Short mmCIF file of C-alpha atoms in Angstrom, two decimals:
data_model
loop_
_atom_site.label_atom_id
_atom_site.label_comp_id
_atom_site.label_asym_id
_atom_site.label_seq_id
_atom_site.Cartn_x
_atom_site.Cartn_y
_atom_site.Cartn_z
CA ALA A 1 45.63 138.87 -12.01
CA GLN A 2 45.19 136.75 -8.91
CA LYS A 3 42.36 139.08 -7.54
CA LEU A 4 40.26 138.88 -11.27
CA LEU A 5 40.87 134.71 -11.28
CA GLU A 6 39.81 134.34 -7.53
CA LEU A 7 36.04 135.70 -8.71
CA PHE A 8 35.71 132.95 -11.26
CA MET A 9 37.66 130.47 -9.38
CA LEU A 10 36.19 127.87 -6.50
CA ARG A 11 38.67 126.58 -3.97
CA ARG A 12 38.02 123.92 -1.62
CA LEU A 13 39.71 121.73 0.42
CA LYS A 14 39.93 117.81 -0.09
CA ILE A 15 38.34 116.92 2.85
CA GLN A 16 35.02 119.28 2.01
CA VAL A 17 35.14 117.30 -1.70
CA GLU A 18 35.74 113.58 -0.36
CA THR A 19 34.40 113.13 3.34
CA LYS A 20 35.18 109.40 3.12
CA ILE A 21 39.05 109.83 3.43
CA PRO A 22 40.50 109.03 6.97
CA ASN A 23 42.64 111.20 8.93
CA LYS A 24 46.32 111.18 8.29
CA LEU A 25 48.52 108.96 10.48
CA GLU A 26 52.12 109.99 10.97
CA THR A 27 54.63 107.74 12.50
CA LYS A 28 57.84 108.63 13.17
CA VAL A 29 60.75 105.94 12.79
CA TYR A 30 63.96 106.54 14.79
CA CYS A 31 67.11 105.02 13.14
CA PRO A 32 71.16 105.04 13.61
CA LEU A 33 72.78 106.94 11.17
CA SER A 34 74.90 104.73 8.88
CA LYS A 35 79.05 104.65 9.35
CA THR A 36 78.99 106.95 6.29
CA GLN A 37 76.39 109.86 7.32
CA VAL A 38 78.18 109.16 11.15
CA PHE A 39 81.82 110.20 9.08
CA TRP A 40 80.24 113.09 7.54
CA TYR A 41 78.48 114.63 10.76
CA LYS A 42 81.54 114.18 12.42
CA SER A 43 83.59 116.16 9.83
CA LEU A 44 81.02 118.71 9.87
CA LEU A 45 81.29 119.15 13.38
CA MET A 46 85.41 119.25 13.27
CA LYS A 47 85.64 121.73 10.46
CA ASP A 48 83.62 124.13 12.16
CA LEU A 49 85.22 123.54 15.61
CA SER A 50 87.63 126.60 15.80
CA GLY A 51 85.08 128.79 14.64
CA LEU A 52 82.37 127.56 17.44
CA ALA A 53 85.08 127.81 20.00
CA ALA A 54 85.79 131.64 18.76
CA GLN A 55 82.04 132.42 19.42
CA GLN A 56 82.10 130.49 22.84
CA ASP A 57 85.22 132.65 23.82
CA ASP A 58 83.40 135.93 22.41
CA PHE A 59 79.95 134.85 23.96
CA GLU A 60 81.75 134.36 27.38
CA LYS A 61 83.39 137.92 27.06
CA LYS A 62 79.82 139.69 27.05
CA GLY A 63 81.32 143.49 27.41
CA GLN A 64 83.19 143.31 24.09
CA GLN A 65 80.33 142.13 21.75
CA THR A 66 80.13 144.25 18.44
CA ALA A 67 76.95 144.55 16.56
CA THR A 68 77.91 142.13 13.87
CA GLN A 69 79.00 139.03 16.36
CA PRO A 70 75.63 137.90 16.87
CA LYS A 71 74.71 138.08 13.19
CA ASN A 72 77.76 136.30 12.28
CA ARG A 73 77.26 133.83 15.27
CA HIS A 74 73.51 133.07 14.16
CA ALA A 75 74.58 132.84 10.65
CA LEU A 76 77.12 130.19 11.10
CA LEU A 77 75.02 128.26 13.54
CA LYS A 78 72.06 128.02 11.07
CA SER A 79 74.59 126.83 8.26
CA LEU A 80 76.12 124.34 10.52
CA PHE A 81 72.71 123.23 11.50
CA MET A 82 71.41 122.81 8.11
CA GLN A 83 74.21 121.16 6.83
CA LEU A 84 74.02 118.23 9.61
CA ARG A 85 70.50 118.33 9.04
CA LYS A 86 71.17 117.30 5.28
CA CYS A 87 73.77 114.90 6.37
CA CYS A 88 71.15 112.87 8.40
CA ASN A 89 68.60 113.07 6.21
CA HIS A 90 70.71 111.52 3.03
#
């Protein structure tokens, strides 16, 4: 269906249609975390502290790693980073 519609639809970028639009300006504003954000950030880190410490011990024992440990480590870290990011953005 998409291929059939492409034959009849003209797809253009905004910059091609309206040439007077100024370029996008991105500004980054850094601000400290609020007290509530600090509380939840620390809580998330402390909750997963034992899991992170166990993974550090496994990492130091390089010869004894199994195939599932790197996947589990990656999944845990990915989940933790996502939770911390959500804590900072809200």
